[in-house]
XYZ file of C-alpha atoms in Angstrom:
266
model
C -53.909 43.525 22.068
C -50.233 42.795 23.069
C -47.449 45.508 23.143
C -46.288 42.383 20.118
C -45.592 44.250 16.289
C -46.084 40.580 14.987
C -49.741 39.105 16.181
C -48.037 35.096 15.364
C -44.940 35.906 18.382
C -46.405 34.463 21.173
C -45.177 36.523 24.503
C -44.291 35.222 28.380
C -46.546 35.291 30.918
C -45.610 34.762 34.119
C -48.322 31.759 36.493
C -48.901 34.142 39.573
C -51.193 31.705 40.722
C -53.205 28.147 40.228
C -56.569 27.347 41.481
C -57.610 24.283 41.434
C -61.859 23.710 40.605
C -61.976 20.338 40.254
C -59.915 17.091 39.141
C -59.486 18.380 35.678
C -59.988 22.461 35.666
C -57.746 25.092 37.121
C -57.375 28.738 36.440
C -54.233 29.846 36.037
C -53.309 33.567 36.954
C -51.248 35.342 34.356
C -49.210 38.527 34.157
C -51.137 40.471 31.515
C -51.149 44.324 32.123
C -52.935 44.750 28.289
C -56.462 45.617 27.463
C -59.147 42.929 28.022
C -63.288 42.303 28.627
C -65.049 39.185 29.342
C -65.514 36.946 26.861
C -62.189 37.280 24.277
C -59.162 34.329 24.841
C -56.236 34.032 24.648
C -53.654 31.964 22.579
C -51.604 29.625 24.864
C -49.337 27.875 23.971
C -45.961 25.691 25.154
C -42.719 25.156 23.290
C -43.351 21.684 21.326
C -46.361 20.897 22.002
C -48.463 23.219 20.206
C -51.366 25.978 21.747
C -55.118 26.723 22.391
C -57.501 28.889 22.761
C -58.116 29.741 26.416
C -61.526 31.825 27.422
C -60.138 34.748 29.729
C -61.985 34.215 32.985
C -61.214 37.158 35.121
C -59.212 40.625 34.899
C -57.541 42.314 37.467
C -57.259 45.650 35.326
C -52.976 46.512 35.015
C -51.924 42.856 36.412
C -53.373 39.827 35.749
C -56.041 37.491 34.025
C -57.224 34.100 34.813
C -57.407 31.468 32.706
C -59.414 28.559 33.388
C -58.322 25.070 31.902
C -60.096 21.855 31.271
C -57.303 19.087 31.074
C -58.505 17.547 27.959
C -55.502 17.211 25.545
C -51.611 16.894 24.665
C -51.470 20.768 24.986
C -53.462 21.353 28.397
C -52.067 18.189 29.948
C -48.682 20.180 29.605
C -49.925 23.159 31.285
C -50.828 21.909 34.167
C -47.462 20.447 34.544
C -46.556 24.110 35.013
C -46.923 25.729 38.011
C -46.516 29.297 39.963
C -43.286 31.414 39.422
C -42.599 29.744 35.842
C -44.273 31.015 32.413
C -46.466 29.985 29.229
C -46.516 31.666 25.991
C -49.360 33.932 24.857
C -51.179 35.487 22.002
C -53.965 38.026 22.046
C -56.216 38.983 23.663
C -58.427 37.954 20.267
C -62.353 38.396 19.567
C -64.862 41.119 20.328
C -65.347 39.787 24.329
C -68.842 40.854 26.013
C -69.408 44.478 26.414
C -70.288 44.666 29.725
C -72.011 48.185 29.808
C -75.265 47.009 28.042
C -75.509 44.282 30.593
C -75.335 46.599 34.084
C -78.285 48.944 33.584
C -82.011 47.669 33.808
C -82.755 43.610 34.053
C -80.329 41.117 32.988
C -79.933 36.976 32.432
C -77.448 35.199 32.238
C -77.496 31.624 31.847
C -74.371 29.649 31.327
C -73.860 25.301 31.746
C -70.337 23.971 32.482
C -66.942 25.727 31.586
C -69.346 28.264 29.681
C -68.778 30.021 32.698
C -65.688 31.249 32.440
C -66.219 33.586 29.449
C -69.387 34.585 31.555
C -67.690 35.038 35.201
C -66.407 38.669 34.804
C -69.865 39.266 33.448
C -71.449 38.188 37.061
C -68.897 40.097 38.516
C -70.193 42.955 37.158
C -73.647 42.211 37.616
C -72.766 41.143 41.503
C -71.856 45.512 42.079
C -74.362 46.865 40.031
C -76.926 49.432 41.695
C -79.826 46.953 40.638
C -78.161 43.523 41.768
C -81.523 42.300 42.521
C -82.205 42.840 38.554
C -79.745 40.656 37.541
C -80.831 37.126 37.024
C -77.910 34.071 36.922
C -78.679 30.778 36.104
C -75.392 28.348 36.021
C -75.421 24.498 35.761
C -73.013 21.579 35.737
C -72.807 17.889 35.196
C -72.933 17.089 38.871
C -71.780 18.728 42.499
C -68.306 17.353 41.463
C -67.901 19.285 38.796
C -68.198 22.914 40.387
C -66.381 25.726 39.146
C -65.794 29.149 41.269
C -67.703 27.486 44.029
C -66.009 30.783 46.522
C -67.650 32.977 43.996
C -70.739 31.168 43.446
C -71.263 32.186 47.369
C -70.972 35.404 47.213
C -73.111 35.808 43.825
C -76.694 33.989 45.963
C -75.902 36.426 48.184
C -75.502 39.741 45.932
C -77.617 38.252 42.957
C -80.499 36.047 41.867
C -78.884 33.528 41.879
C -79.993 29.835 40.681
C -77.384 27.084 40.809
C -78.194 23.330 39.685
C -76.310 20.019 38.249
C -77.600 17.625 35.902
C -76.907 14.700 38.812
C -76.523 14.535 42.087
C -76.130 11.192 44.738
C -79.025 10.778 46.487
C -79.210 13.286 49.657
C -77.513 16.316 47.741
C -79.910 18.967 48.949
C -79.769 21.664 46.105
C -81.419 22.051 42.792
C -81.240 19.039 40.155
C -82.340 19.638 36.580
C -81.464 21.416 33.516
C -80.720 24.868 33.846
C -83.693 25.355 30.802
C -85.934 23.984 33.883
C -85.389 27.131 35.465
C -86.224 29.441 32.639
C -89.956 29.808 33.573
C -89.554 30.572 36.961
C -87.297 33.707 36.490
C -89.045 36.545 38.207
C -89.069 39.098 35.840
C -90.360 42.189 35.539
C -90.222 43.017 31.834
C -88.714 40.370 29.441
C -89.662 42.008 26.053
C -86.868 44.916 27.353
C -84.477 42.894 29.724
C -80.444 41.776 28.199
C -79.760 38.108 28.168
C -76.288 36.354 27.868
C -76.329 32.401 27.280
C -72.779 30.670 27.267
C -72.272 26.465 27.270
C -72.834 23.767 25.068
C -74.150 24.239 21.482
C -77.648 22.302 22.623
C -77.924 23.929 25.850
C -77.577 27.388 24.417
C -80.305 25.961 21.522
C -82.826 25.142 23.860
C -81.822 28.161 26.756
C -82.548 30.514 24.035
C -85.843 29.328 22.807
C -87.033 29.209 26.613
C -85.861 33.102 26.697
C -88.119 33.041 23.665
C -91.302 31.742 25.012
C -90.593 33.949 27.802
C -91.191 37.518 25.829
C -87.180 38.231 25.239
C -86.113 40.504 21.765
C -84.246 38.234 20.051
C -81.645 41.518 19.491
C -81.649 41.940 23.453
C -79.734 37.692 23.736
C -75.939 37.634 23.524
C -74.564 34.360 22.659
C -70.683 32.644 22.543
C -69.926 30.338 19.859
C -66.704 29.170 21.312
C -66.298 25.566 19.667
C -63.898 24.561 16.701
C -61.388 27.675 17.216
C -57.358 27.137 16.537
C -55.385 30.169 15.213
C -57.068 32.777 16.509
C -56.227 35.132 13.350
C -58.929 34.059 10.958
C -56.191 31.960 8.893
C -56.697 28.505 9.267
C -60.333 28.586 8.883
C -60.831 26.502 11.291
C -63.775 28.356 13.072
C -65.310 29.467 10.083
C -68.894 28.499 9.941
C -70.810 30.438 6.826
C -68.918 34.064 5.776
C -68.400 34.323 9.512
C -64.949 33.441 11.767
C -65.636 32.540 14.685
C -62.066 34.310 16.529
C -62.650 37.551 14.449
C -66.382 37.783 13.984
C -67.045 36.683 17.470
C -66.634 34.407 19.837
C -69.780 36.960 21.384
C -72.308 37.429 19.130
C -76.125 38.580 18.998
C -78.804 36.133 18.538
C -79.722 37.824 15.373
C -76.943 36.893 13.404
C -76.060 33.662 15.326
C -79.071 32.358 14.372
C -77.903 32.504 10.728
C -74.689 30.974 11.122
C -74.573 27.381 9.031
C -72.497 24.903 10.977
């Protein structure tokens, strides 16, 4: 957590850099020296406009965090008018995040779709640096070539581990993979699916069918981890917006083991 003693009070964080990915998605590199892990999130606020939960998409320990923001509403529209050298207000980090150490040893599969790549970017970076990167399988999908995020990272990951990059649809003449991420689950060259770990993040239908595909390959339910990021609001479990059944996504998640996630009633 931050050094703030009152969890409701945000702290100013300097915008160190802004990186454009698409017409609507940018990464804001924010000054932050506290403890944080991939899969956690910050509440980012702009005075008079409100606040929004944004997943951590990159970490430089003791220096900064990356927050990849999609311009989709009143708050995020205002954030896009903030440039390097200015500041935003943050609360957090919140949530449990991913236990990266669980995935770097042994075989692991990461499947992410669209902006779901953001919360697992730090996990994939750790896998690419692991002692056995070729035991690490990553399937990343975007709506179209124009919607791809983290292009430089994708190029590095392609050299470091077993990466499958695909798009849902593409113009004629496109040379890459075309099709949903689930298309490539049966093609993964796995040594032992029963003991392999898996991380799945993306839109709910994509996560549902990806998990089904992994189970059909022989993955154990307890070795599959998902991130339920929808409907989060206050980050403190007070507003009730993210309550699913008896769980609060912002407190009990957003990362859940599939054995627990499958029992959540939306």
